[in-house]
Amino acid sequence: MTIAPAGGGFARALDLVTRVRGVRGAMLVTGDDGLVVAEQLMEGIKGPAVAALAASVARRLGRAMETAGVGATLFWHLQAERGALLVVPAPSGLLVVAVAEPEVNVGLVRLELLRAAEGVG
Amino acid sequence: MTTRAVEPWTLEPMVGFVQEAGARLVLVMTSAGQVLAQHGFSRAMDVMSAAALGAAIMASTDEIARQLDQPPFAALNHQGERHGIFLAAVPTNRGRLVVLVVYDLDVSSLGLVQLFFGQLAADLRAASPKPEVPKQVLAADFERDLGNSLNALFGR
């Protein structure tokens, strides 16, 4: 697991997420720019690429939600064959992103992502 | 949107980059400001101004790096309210090229531009032809070459 230099608060927020069984990494990403602020990722996960693309999806989803008149996005989960991407936007504009294995406990990850988002909010 | 290239090998990498990164304007030029390809510009004056300014900014940051006794900076990003400017150099067989990207903050982001710029740089390096023996520049050829370049960039 690689740990990018970050403030203690950010590291603690990511710890909440990465300690969940089946989570392969967690990141704090700037929602506007798609840049990595802090990360704790297993080897082989391309942090900057995931950050840029996740932020891009988040922006588009946000627009779709607003257009649909259902308000701001609180949590999203994309399930793929070999894993999942789970994201919670923090009030500060940061995104808390988790990359997980397919059989991860999504409810638990969501809970920890929300707690992490509160922590960095 | 217009996408044109004076040197055809630059076209495919640039088109791929524009599609992936959602860039609004792109210029691929030499470090002296000679334009090799452009996307999104509609007027020759705009291209020439942007190329001259981009090359000047690169020259300035190179000099700052030199004064700091550092290798040249990899890239420069400047964000405004609605648009961002990304400027970076790419070493190729054709020499050191400079890429200027203007992106809408609504459509793209610095992260996306940085991410796909890596691919653009690799594609340009792979596509660039081996250097030729430099020709002697004649005043008579200059006007014709300039005219040909503008025709290629703006289809006149």
XYZ file of N, CA and C in Angstrom:
831
model
N 0.849 -1.195 0.000
C 0.000 0.000 0.000
C 0.885 1.246 0.000
N 0.657 2.151 -0.968
C 1.439 3.387 -1.005
C 0.652 4.487 -0.296
N 1.338 5.294 0.475
C 0.674 6.375 1.202
C 1.280 7.693 0.766
N 0.457 8.531 0.146
C 0.941 9.847 -0.286
C 1.060 10.744 0.930
N 2.049 11.668 0.923
C 2.165 12.579 2.044
C 0.883 13.387 2.211
N 0.405 13.479 3.426
C -0.822 14.228 3.656
C -0.881 14.614 5.116
N -1.752 15.585 5.415
C -1.942 15.992 6.800
C -2.505 14.827 7.595
N -2.306 14.901 8.943
C -2.771 13.811 9.799
C -4.257 13.570 9.680
N -5.042 14.675 9.554
C -6.487 14.541 9.440
C -6.902 13.776 8.201
N -6.241 14.058 7.102
C -6.551 13.364 5.847
C -6.177 11.885 5.956
N -5.022 11.611 6.559
C -4.582 10.218 6.693
C -5.560 9.436 7.557
N -6.032 10.074 8.629
C -6.993 9.388 9.515
C -8.308 9.130 8.775
N -8.726 10.083 7.961
C -9.973 9.912 7.200
C -9.847 8.722 6.243
N -8.696 8.614 5.597
C -8.500 7.507 4.657
C -8.387 6.172 5.399
N -7.777 6.206 6.609
C -7.670 4.984 7.415
C -9.048 4.370 7.664
N -10.029 5.239 7.914
C -11.393 4.756 8.191
C -11.875 3.862 7.044
N -11.531 4.265 5.839
C -12.041 3.557 4.654
C -11.195 2.316 4.353
N -9.876 2.474 4.402
C -9.010 1.368 3.956
C -8.998 0.202 4.946
N -9.443 0.440 6.187
C -9.448 -0.675 7.138
C -10.621 -1.633 6.886
N -11.563 -1.240 6.045
C -12.686 -2.138 5.713
C -12.166 -3.264 4.821
N -12.519 -4.476 5.157
C -12.066 -5.633 4.393
C -12.569 -5.547 2.946
N -11.666 -5.742 1.997
C -12.063 -5.713 0.583
C -11.807 -4.373 -0.090
N -11.429 -3.363 0.690
C -11.093 -2.058 0.097
C -9.631 -2.087 -0.336
N -9.396 -1.769 -1.593
C -8.025 -1.835 -2.143
C -7.329 -0.481 -2.106
N -8.083 0.528 -1.798
C -7.451 1.844 -1.698
C -8.489 2.929 -1.518
N -8.019 4.047 -0.986
C -8.912 5.197 -0.811
C -8.135 6.456 -1.143
N -8.866 7.449 -1.624
C -8.224 8.712 -2.031
C -9.107 9.892 -1.668
N -8.459 11.008 -1.443
C -9.167 12.293 -1.395
C -8.810 13.024 -2.673
N -9.824 13.452 -3.400
C -9.636 14.025 -4.736
C -10.339 15.382 -4.792
N -9.700 16.361 -5.420
C -10.390 17.649 -5.593
C -11.487 17.465 -6.649
N -12.708 17.830 -6.269
C -13.842 17.610 -7.163
C -13.756 18.428 -8.442
N -13.212 19.643 -8.363
C -13.135 20.515 -9.540
C -12.028 20.090 -10.494
N -10.856 19.795 -9.925
C -9.675 19.553 -10.762
C -9.396 18.083 -11.033
N -9.908 17.194 -10.188
C -9.608 15.768 -10.349
C -8.175 15.430 -9.971
N -7.626 16.171 -9.015
C -6.251 15.917 -8.580
C -6.250 15.200 -7.234
N -5.229 14.374 -7.019
C -5.133 13.615 -5.772
C -4.617 14.527 -4.659
N -5.344 14.570 -3.535
C -4.894 15.325 -2.362
C -4.167 14.377 -1.402
N -4.739 13.200 -1.194
C -4.110 12.187 -0.339
C -4.567 10.821 -0.833
N -3.734 9.840 -0.656
C -4.120 8.512 -1.138
C -3.485 7.413 -0.308
N -4.210 6.334 -0.179
C -3.675 5.103 0.395
C -4.132 3.999 -0.557
N -3.247 3.594 -1.436
C -3.639 2.668 -2.508
C -2.742 1.447 -2.539
N -3.328 0.303 -2.871
C -2.513 -0.886 -3.093
C -1.741 -0.712 -4.396
N -0.625 -1.445 -4.513
C 0.186 -1.381 -5.732
C -0.676 -1.736 -6.944
N -0.438 -1.049 -8.040
C -1.135 -1.385 -9.290
C -2.323 -0.497 -9.582
N -2.779 0.274 -8.588
C -3.894 1.195 -8.847
C -3.299 2.543 -9.249
N -3.716 3.041 -10.404
C -3.176 4.309 -10.908
C -3.967 5.469 -10.291
N -3.458 5.980 -9.198
C -4.170 7.015 -8.442
C -4.571 8.225 -9.260
N -3.616 8.887 -9.958
C -3.993 10.097 -10.704
C -5.048 9.834 -11.779
N -4.975 8.662 -12.427
C -5.957 8.346 -13.474
C -7.331 8.124 -12.862
N -7.383 7.358 -11.778
C -8.678 7.116 -11.119
C -9.253 8.443 -10.620
N -8.383 9.281 -10.049
C -8.850 10.566 -9.501
C -9.451 11.441 -10.598
N -8.735 11.574 -11.712
C -9.201 12.449 -12.794
C -10.525 11.951 -13.366
N -10.610 10.645 -13.584
C -11.816 10.096 -14.212
C -12.994 10.069 -13.228
N -12.708 9.759 -11.959
C -13.787 9.745 -10.957
C -14.363 11.153 -10.787
N -13.489 12.163 -10.777
C -13.979 13.537 -10.628
C -14.814 13.943 -11.838
N -14.393 13.474 -13.013
C -15.147 13.785 -14.235
C -16.547 13.155 -14.174
N -16.597 11.892 -13.754
C -17.900 11.216 -13.614
C -18.743 11.942 -12.563
N -18.089 12.332 -11.460
C -18.823 12.996 -10.368
C -19.474 14.293 -10.852
N -18.724 15.047 -11.667
C -19.285 16.307 -12.166
C -20.499 16.061 -13.051
N -20.360 15.064 -13.926
C -21.473 14.771 -14.840
C -22.685 14.211 -14.091
N -22.405 13.334 -13.133
C -23.505 12.790 -12.331
C -24.197 13.903 -11.553
N -23.386 14.805 -11.027
C -23.938 15.927 -10.261
C -24.900 16.736 -11.114
N -24.478 16.976 -12.363
C -25.338 17.751 -13.275
C -26.626 16.989 -13.580
N -26.473 15.668 -13.782
C -27.656 14.847 -14.093
C -28.630 14.877 -12.920
N -28.099 14.791 -11.695
C -28.954 14.793 -10.499
C -29.694 16.126 -10.367
N -28.938 17.209 -10.616
C -29.564 18.526 -10.504
C -30.640 18.709 -11.565
N -30.312 18.243 -12.801
C -31.286 18.363 -13.889
C -32.544 17.548 -13.588
N -32.334 16.398 -12.947
C -33.480 15.549 -12.608
C -34.258 16.107 -11.421
N -33.710 17.136 -10.803
C -34.412 17.791 -9.697
C -34.372 17.006 -8.405
N -33.306 16.179 -8.237
C -33.258 15.376 -7.005
C -32.170 15.867 -6.043
N -31.573 16.996 -6.363
C -30.590 17.569 -5.437
C -29.181 17.071 -5.657
N -28.339 17.372 -4.681
C -26.913 17.036 -4.815
C -26.676 15.543 -4.577
N -25.615 15.029 -5.204
C -25.240 13.611 -5.030
C -24.678 13.413 -3.627
N -25.130 12.353 -2.952
C -24.617 12.060 -1.611
C -23.661 10.870 -1.632
N -23.889 9.939 -2.559
C -23.071 8.726 -2.625
C -23.298 8.079 -3.978
N -22.233 7.580 -4.596
C -22.444 6.750 -5.780
C -21.511 5.558 -5.782
N -21.996 4.484 -6.428
C -21.322 3.193 -6.393
C -21.388 2.594 -7.785
N -20.228 2.369 -8.399
C -20.179 1.734 -9.719
C -19.603 0.343 -9.543
N -20.381 -0.641 -9.916
C -19.940 -2.029 -9.755
C -19.431 -2.550 -11.095
N -18.224 -3.098 -11.101
C -17.671 -3.687 -12.318
C -17.368 -5.166 -12.065
N -16.890 -5.837 -13.127
C -16.620 -7.282 -13.019
C -15.609 -7.603 -11.919
N -14.543 -6.791 -11.903
C -13.453 -7.144 -10.990
C -13.287 -6.145 -9.839
N -14.293 -5.370 -9.600
C -14.192 -4.443 -8.485
C -15.263 -3.385 -8.508
N -15.105 -2.428 -7.634
C -16.121 -1.373 -7.523
C -15.468 -0.052 -7.171
N -16.151 1.008 -7.566
C -15.698 2.366 -7.243
C -16.830 3.016 -6.443
N -16.488 3.518 -5.274
C -17.496 4.132 -4.404
C -17.032 5.539 -4.040
N -17.937 6.490 -4.134
C -17.539 7.893 -3.948
C -18.573 8.653 -3.104
N -18.054 9.435 -2.183
C -18.907 10.362 -1.416
C -18.310 11.764 -1.535
N -19.080 12.739 -2.010
C -18.580 14.128 -2.040
C -18.619 14.730 -0.632
N -17.522 15.365 -0.232
C -17.467 16.045 1.072
C -17.956 17.483 0.900
N -18.455 18.089 1.972
C -18.955 19.475 1.852
C -17.894 20.460 1.347
N -16.630 20.149 1.576
C -15.541 21.054 1.160
C -15.289 21.036 -0.335
N -15.934 20.099 -1.049
C -15.667 19.974 -2.487
C -14.738 18.824 -2.802
N -14.147 18.232 -1.760
C -13.311 17.048 -1.998
C -14.214 15.841 -2.234
N -13.680 14.866 -2.954
C -14.377 13.590 -3.109
C -13.611 12.540 -2.312
N -14.340 11.736 -1.573
C -13.708 10.604 -0.891
C -13.996 9.382 -1.756
N -12.933 8.776 -2.280
C -13.070 7.717 -3.283
C -12.507 6.417 -2.716
N -13.250 5.328 -2.893
C -12.749 4.007 -2.502
C -12.739 3.099 -3.708
N -11.647 2.337 -3.863
C -11.579 1.296 -4.889
C -11.637 -0.024 -4.131
N -12.594 -0.868 -4.494
C -12.825 -2.067 -3.678
C -12.956 -3.314 -4.529
N -12.850 -4.448 -3.865
C -13.059 -5.734 -4.547
C -14.565 -5.942 -4.746
N -14.933 -6.838 -5.672
C -16.368 -6.938 -6.007
C -17.241 -7.379 -4.828
N -16.672 -8.195 -3.933
C -17.511 -8.735 -2.853
C -17.456 -7.902 -1.574
N -16.975 -6.658 -1.679
C -16.854 -5.797 -0.497
C -18.242 -5.505 0.108
N -18.248 -5.265 1.399
C -19.490 -4.882 2.080
C -19.775 -3.411 1.766
N -20.632 -3.186 0.781
C -20.862 -1.831 0.266
C -21.451 -0.915 1.347
N -22.330 -1.471 2.177
C -22.954 -0.669 3.235
C -21.918 -0.130 4.204
N -20.967 -1.003 4.554
C -19.940 -0.594 5.506
C -18.999 0.448 4.886
N -18.634 0.224 3.623
C -17.754 1.200 2.942
C -18.457 2.548 2.864
N -19.732 2.524 2.532
C -20.509 3.773 2.426
C -20.486 4.524 3.753
N -20.706 3.771 4.834
C -20.696 4.377 6.169
C -19.357 5.046 6.457
N -18.280 4.330 6.142
C -16.941 4.885 6.438
C -16.604 6.044 5.494
N -17.074 5.976 4.254
C -16.848 7.099 3.328
C -17.565 8.355 3.840
N -18.783 8.174 4.341
C -19.546 9.318 4.869
C -18.842 9.896 6.096
N -18.307 9.023 6.944
C -17.580 9.497 8.132
C -16.298 10.235 7.708
N -15.624 9.660 6.722
C -14.395 10.304 6.237
C -14.723 11.664 5.630
N -15.829 11.735 4.892
C -16.224 13.008 4.263
C -16.543 14.061 5.329
N -17.185 13.614 6.425
C -17.445 14.541 7.542
C -16.121 15.034 8.129
N -15.173 14.097 8.231
C -13.870 14.408 8.837
C -13.073 15.434 8.037
N -13.204 15.364 6.718
C -12.434 16.305 5.880
C -13.280 17.506 5.448
N -14.562 17.483 5.833
C -15.509 18.530 5.389
C -15.129 19.894 5.878
N -15.742 22.093 -35.287
C -14.439 22.599 -34.828
C -13.365 22.271 -35.862
N -12.482 23.229 -36.130
C -11.420 22.997 -37.086
C -10.253 22.278 -36.410
N -9.750 21.273 -37.091
C -8.547 20.587 -36.632
C -7.646 20.455 -37.841
N -6.502 21.081 -37.801
C -5.603 21.096 -38.959
C -4.175 20.853 -38.518
N -3.381 20.282 -39.440
C -1.975 20.044 -39.119
C -1.094 20.417 -40.295
N -0.014 21.103 -40.027
C 0.996 21.380 -41.053
C 1.821 20.118 -41.254
N 2.092 19.425 -40.155
C 2.839 18.165 -40.235
C 1.865 17.042 -39.865
N 1.475 16.225 -40.861
C 0.363 15.289 -40.675
C 0.538 14.289 -39.516
N 1.776 13.945 -39.162
C 1.973 12.962 -38.084
C 1.474 13.460 -36.735
N 1.256 14.791 -36.606
C 0.779 15.339 -35.328
C -0.741 15.212 -35.178
N -1.419 14.960 -36.312
C -2.887 15.087 -36.320
C -3.578 14.032 -35.450
N -3.221 12.761 -35.687
C -3.922 11.687 -34.968
C -3.735 11.781 -33.450
N -2.480 11.978 -32.977
C -2.329 12.127 -31.520
C -3.150 13.300 -30.968
N -3.194 14.417 -31.731
C -3.901 15.589 -31.235
C -5.411 15.348 -31.201
N -5.934 14.708 -32.239
C -7.384 14.437 -32.287
C -7.787 13.534 -31.118
N -6.959 12.504 -30.862
C -7.235 11.603 -29.735
C -7.258 12.364 -28.422
N -6.298 13.250 -28.254
C -6.206 14.031 -27.017
C -7.431 14.929 -26.849
N -7.818 15.605 -27.922
C -8.970 16.524 -27.864
C -10.223 15.766 -27.434
N -10.406 14.574 -28.010
C -11.608 13.803 -27.686
C -11.592 13.331 -26.236
N -10.437 12.838 -25.791
C -10.372 12.262 -24.443
C -10.403 13.341 -23.360
N -9.630 14.394 -23.565
C -9.495 15.407 -22.505
C -10.583 16.474 -22.573
N -11.342 16.504 -23.667
C -12.382 17.529 -23.803
C -11.806 18.926 -23.926
N -10.660 19.033 -24.611
C -10.002 20.342 -24.732
C -10.761 21.223 -25.715
N -10.728 22.513 -25.460
C -11.412 23.465 -26.343
C -10.473 23.926 -27.461
N -9.263 24.298 -27.103
C -8.261 24.729 -28.083
C -6.958 23.980 -27.815
N -6.283 23.569 -28.873
C -4.971 22.918 -28.720
C -4.033 23.441 -29.807
N -2.809 23.733 -29.403
C -1.757 24.100 -30.357
C -0.571 23.193 -30.123
N -0.057 22.593 -31.178
C 1.211 21.861 -31.084
C 2.209 22.679 -31.896
N 3.294 23.089 -31.249
C 4.241 23.986 -31.925
C 5.663 23.664 -31.517
N 6.595 24.220 -32.250
C 7.995 24.093 -31.858
C 8.255 25.087 -30.728
N 9.411 24.938 -30.072
C 9.684 25.855 -28.956
C 9.924 27.282 -29.461
N 10.108 27.442 -30.783
C 10.239 28.791 -31.353
C 8.872 29.387 -31.708
N 7.798 28.613 -31.542
C 6.462 29.126 -31.809
C 5.940 28.827 -33.206
N 6.639 27.943 -33.943
C 6.144 27.557 -35.278
C 5.055 26.497 -35.095
N 3.870 26.768 -35.596
C 2.725 25.888 -35.363
C 2.795 24.641 -36.246
N 2.629 23.463 -35.628
C 2.596 22.210 -36.388
C 1.170 21.712 -36.546
N 0.328 21.989 -35.555
C -1.073 21.562 -35.637
C -1.908 22.407 -34.696
N -3.189 22.521 -35.027
C -4.085 23.285 -34.160
C -5.475 22.676 -34.165
N -6.162 22.851 -33.037
C -7.566 22.448 -32.963
C -8.357 23.587 -32.333
N -9.455 23.940 -32.963
C -10.402 24.859 -32.350
C -10.247 26.319 -32.711
N -9.123 26.716 -33.305
C -8.937 28.117 -33.682
C -9.614 28.359 -35.027
N -10.193 29.555 -35.180
C -10.836 29.843 -36.459
C -10.130 30.962 -37.219
N -9.223 31.677 -36.556
C -8.557 32.797 -37.236
C -7.044 32.653 -37.146
N -6.372 32.947 -38.250
C -4.913 32.814 -38.307
C -4.239 33.694 -37.263
N -4.799 34.909 -37.069
C -4.194 35.838 -36.110
C -4.195 35.244 -34.706
N -5.313 34.577 -34.342
C -5.415 33.991 -33.008
C -4.347 32.922 -32.822
N -4.167 32.101 -33.861
C -3.180 31.015 -33.769
C -1.784 31.593 -33.596
N -1.479 32.584 -34.409
C -0.123 33.145 -34.360
C 0.135 33.827 -33.027
N -0.880 34.545 -32.513
C -0.714 35.206 -31.208
C -0.532 34.170 -30.112
N -1.402 33.159 -30.113
C -1.335 32.134 -29.063
C 0.005 31.405 -29.116
N 0.478 31.107 -30.337
C 1.758 30.386 -30.480
C 2.910 31.239 -29.958
N 2.886 32.513 -30.315
C 3.970 33.402 -29.876
C 3.954 33.545 -28.355
N 2.748 33.709 -27.791
C 2.650 33.886 -26.337
C 3.030 32.603 -25.600
N 2.556 31.463 -26.121
C 2.879 30.167 -25.498
C 4.374 29.906 -25.509
N 4.999 30.166 -26.644
C 6.447 29.946 -26.759
C 7.201 30.891 -25.819
N 6.702 32.127 -25.697
C 7.357 33.099 -24.808
C 7.240 32.669 -23.346
N 6.052 32.160 -22.966
C 5.876 31.697 -21.570
C 6.831 30.541 -21.285
N 6.907 29.600 -22.241
C 7.814 28.451 -22.053
C 9.254 28.931 -21.914
N 9.638 29.884 -22.751
C 11.012 30.409 -22.695
C 11.265 31.065 -21.334
N 10.250 31.778 -20.823
C 10.412 32.447 -19.524
C 10.570 31.430 -18.403
N 9.714 30.405 -18.388
C 9.800 29.421 -17.295
C 11.085 28.599 -17.402
N 11.529 28.358 -18.635
C 12.815 27.656 -18.814
C 13.952 28.475 -18.203
N 13.867 29.790 -18.408
C 14.925 30.663 -17.891
C 14.872 30.730 -16.362
N 13.644 30.762 -15.814
C 13.517 30.744 -14.339
C 14.138 29.468 -13.798
N 13.831 28.340 -14.453
C 14.397 27.053 -14.008
C 15.914 27.087 -14.093
N 16.417 27.692 -15.169
C 17.870 27.756 -15.350
C 18.500 28.595 -14.234
N 17.837 29.703 -13.899
C 18.364 30.559 -12.836
C 18.344 29.857 -11.486
N 17.362 28.938 -11.327
C 17.272 28.180 -10.078
C 18.169 26.942 -10.117
N 18.880 26.789 -11.229
C 19.763 25.637 -11.415
C 18.966 24.329 -11.389
N 17.797 24.356 -12.017
C 16.903 23.202 -12.062
C 16.669 22.811 -13.513
N 16.287 21.539 -13.747
C 15.861 21.194 -15.109
C 14.565 21.937 -15.445
N 14.238 22.100 -16.733
C 13.028 22.854 -17.105
C 11.774 22.289 -16.430
N 10.828 23.163 -16.098
C 9.577 22.722 -15.473
C 8.806 21.848 -16.458
N 8.106 20.864 -15.896
C 7.400 19.908 -16.751
C 6.173 20.550 -17.403
N 5.393 21.264 -16.632
C 4.147 21.816 -17.173
C 3.725 23.020 -16.364
N 2.864 23.808 -16.976
C 2.377 25.020 -16.319
C 0.862 25.052 -16.488
N 0.160 25.340 -15.412
C -1.301 25.420 -15.485
C -1.760 26.749 -14.889
N -2.690 27.383 -15.561
C -3.208 28.661 -15.077
C -4.718 28.609 -15.238
N -5.440 28.754 -14.122
C -6.892 28.643 -14.209
C -7.579 29.973 -13.965
N -8.555 30.229 -14.784
C -9.382 31.414 -14.608
C -10.744 30.996 -14.092
N -11.741 31.863 -14.308
C -13.075 31.575 -13.795
C -13.738 30.433 -14.556
N -13.578 30.467 -15.897
C -14.279 29.471 -16.720
C -13.353 28.583 -17.533
N -12.114 29.060 -17.728
C -11.177 28.301 -18.561
C -9.868 28.076 -17.845
N -9.165 27.043 -18.277
C -7.812 26.800 -17.784
C -6.856 26.721 -18.961
N -5.616 27.099 -18.714
C -4.569 27.006 -19.739
C -3.517 26.034 -19.230
N -3.153 25.081 -20.054
C -2.132 24.099 -19.699
C -1.060 24.153 -20.787
N 0.185 24.285 -20.357
C 1.290 24.448 -21.294
C 2.403 23.493 -20.881
N 2.869 22.675 -21.805
C 3.922 21.715 -21.446
C 4.751 21.376 -22.674
N 5.951 20.897 -22.430
C 6.862 20.539 -23.521
C 6.907 19.025 -23.698
N 7.181 18.607 -24.935
C 7.298 17.183 -25.258
C 8.564 16.986 -26.083
N 9.543 16.228 -25.584
C 10.700 15.936 -26.422
C 10.330 14.895 -27.493
N 10.629 15.195 -28.762
C 10.334 14.250 -29.853
C 11.536 14.187 -30.790
N 11.447 13.318 -31.797
C 12.491 13.268 -32.827
C 12.553 14.570 -33.615
N 11.455 15.294 -33.622
C 11.341 16.562 -34.359
C 11.898 17.722 -33.529
N 12.405 17.397 -32.318
C 12.894 18.424 -31.405
C 11.916 18.593 -30.253
N 12.158 19.598 -29.460
C 11.290 19.843 -28.309
C 10.054 20.592 -28.775
N 8.897 19.961 -28.604
C 7.646 20.613 -29.004
C 6.956 21.192 -27.775
N 6.122 22.169 -28.013
C 5.339 22.775 -26.940
C 3.859 22.566 -27.266
N 3.103 22.149 -26.257
C 1.665 21.954 -26.454
C 0.924 22.938 -25.552
N 0.043 23.702 -26.159
C -0.796 24.647 -25.423
C -2.236 24.134 -25.477
N -2.842 23.993 -24.315
C -4.215 23.485 -24.242
C -5.068 24.506 -23.494
N -6.207 24.832 -24.054
C -7.195 25.638 -23.333
C -8.405 24.745 -23.092
N -8.842 24.639 -21.837
C -9.982 23.763 -21.533
C -11.042 24.519 -20.738
N -12.296 24.133 -20.964
C -13.418 24.710 -20.208
C -13.509 23.969 -18.884
N -13.629 24.712 -17.793
C -13.716 24.055 -16.486
C -15.034 23.297 -16.325
N -16.039 23.645 -17.131
C -17.316 22.924 -17.084
C -17.203 21.549 -17.721
N -16.342 21.432 -18.700
C -16.282 20.221 -19.528
C -15.124 19.325 -19.120
N -14.009 19.927 -18.775
C -12.799 19.156 -18.483
C -12.217 19.601 -17.140
N -11.025 19.133 -16.844
C -10.380 19.506 -15.584
C -8.880 19.356 -15.754
N -8.133 19.930 -14.829
C -6.681 19.799 -14.885
C -6.276 18.324 -14.799
N -6.966 17.581 -13.945
C -6.645 16.153 -13.800
C -6.790 15.413 -15.114
N -7.890 15.664 -15.838
C -8.117 14.995 -17.127
C -7.071 15.429 -18.147
N -6.786 16.723 -18.191
C -5.808 17.234 -19.161
C -4.432 16.635 -18.878
N -4.046 16.607 -17.609
C -2.749 16.018 -17.245
C -2.707 14.541 -17.612
N -3.800 13.858 -17.292
C -3.851 12.412 -17.544
C -3.660 12.108 -19.024
N -4.427 12.793 -19.879
C -4.362 12.471 -21.303
C -3.202 13.169 -22.008
N -2.633 14.181 -21.356
C -1.429 14.782 -21.935
C -0.289 13.754 -21.945
N -0.237 12.908 -20.914
C 0.790 11.853 -20.869
C 0.698 10.970 -22.112
N -0.533 10.636 -22.502
C -0.745 9.800 -23.695
C -0.383 10.572 -24.956
N -0.772 11.851 -25.003
C -0.444 12.684 -26.166
C 1.075 12.761 -26.352
N 1.790 12.967 -25.249
C 3.255 13.075 -25.331
C 3.848 11.766 -25.873
N 3.354 10.650 -25.372
C 3.867 9.344 -25.838
C 3.538 9.138 -27.317
N 2.330 9.514 -27.726
C 1.914 9.347 -29.128
C 2.729 10.250 -30.061
N 2.978 11.481 -29.630
C 3.768 12.401 -30.464
C 5.202 11.892 -30.603
N 5.763 11.390 -29.489
C 7.136 10.861 -29.537
C 7.201 9.684 -30.518
N 6.201 8.808 -30.429
C 6.199 7.609 -31.277
C 5.982 7.969 -32.751
N 5.167 8.982 -33.016
C 4.815 9.315 -34.401
C 5.829 10.237 -35.069
N 6.662 10.902 -34.277
C 7.540 11.933 -34.870
C 8.610 11.299 -35.764
N 8.785 11.853 -36.965
C 9.772 11.291 -37.896
C 11.196 11.597 -37.442
N 12.112 10.751 -37.881
C 13.532 10.975 -37.563
C 13.986 12.312 -38.170
N 14.912 13.002 -37.491
C 15.315 14.320 -37.999
C 15.987 14.249 -39.359
N 15.661 15.229 -40.215
C 16.279 15.308 -41.543
C 17.457 16.271 -41.485
N 18.264 16.246 -42.535
C 19.347 17.236 -42.631
C 18.695 18.596 -42.857
N 19.014 19.590 -42.007
C 18.331 20.889 -42.144
C 18.613 21.562 -43.485
N 17.523 22.121 -44.089
C 17.659 22.823 -45.370
C 18.110 24.250 -45.103
N 18.759 24.815 -46.107
C 19.102 26.227 -45.993
C 17.821 27.045 -46.208
N 17.598 27.990 -45.288
C 16.388 28.811 -45.409
C 16.658 29.977 -46.346
N 15.863 30.067 -47.413
C 16.013 31.155 -48.374
C 14.819 32.096 -48.238
N 15.080 33.367 -48.454
C 13.996 34.350 -48.358
C 12.872 34.011 -49.332
N 13.251 33.488 -50.492
C 12.250 33.160 -51.511
C 11.347 32.028 -51.035
N 11.925 31.085 -50.273
C 11.136 29.941 -49.788
C 10.255 30.326 -48.604
N 10.691 31.343 -47.870
C 10.024 31.670 -46.615
C 8.556 32.004 -46.829
N 8.296 32.905 -47.802
C 6.916 33.317 -48.074
C 6.075 32.119 -48.503
N 6.685 31.291 -49.368
C 5.935 30.135 -49.866
C 5.635 29.153 -48.723
N 6.657 28.884 -47.878
C 6.464 27.968 -46.761
C 5.414 28.501 -45.784
N 5.470 29.795 -45.540
C 4.496 30.418 -44.632
C 3.090 30.291 -45.212
N 2.976 30.557 -46.500
C 1.679 30.439 -47.177
C 1.155 29.016 -47.108
N 2.049 28.046 -47.342
C 1.646 26.637 -47.276
C 1.168 26.264 -45.879
N 1.886 26.759 -44.856
C 1.505 26.448 -43.476
C 0.132 27.018 -43.153
N -0.109 28.269 -43.558
C -1.412 28.886 -43.280
C -2.521 28.159 -44.038
N -2.219 27.725 -45.261
C -3.212 26.952 -46.021
C -3.550 25.669 -45.298
N -2.504 25.000 -44.790
C -2.735 23.735 -44.096
C -3.533 23.952 -42.821
N -3.275 25.055 -42.117
C -3.937 25.296 -40.832
C -5.351 25.824 -40.993
N -5.604 26.560 -42.085
C -6.915 27.199 -42.233
C -7.613 26.889 -43.539
N -7.004 26.016 -44.352
C -7.661 25.543 -45.559
C -7.991 26.618 -46.559
N -7.116 27.640 -46.651
C -7.379 28.705 -47.627
C -6.756 28.362 -48.962
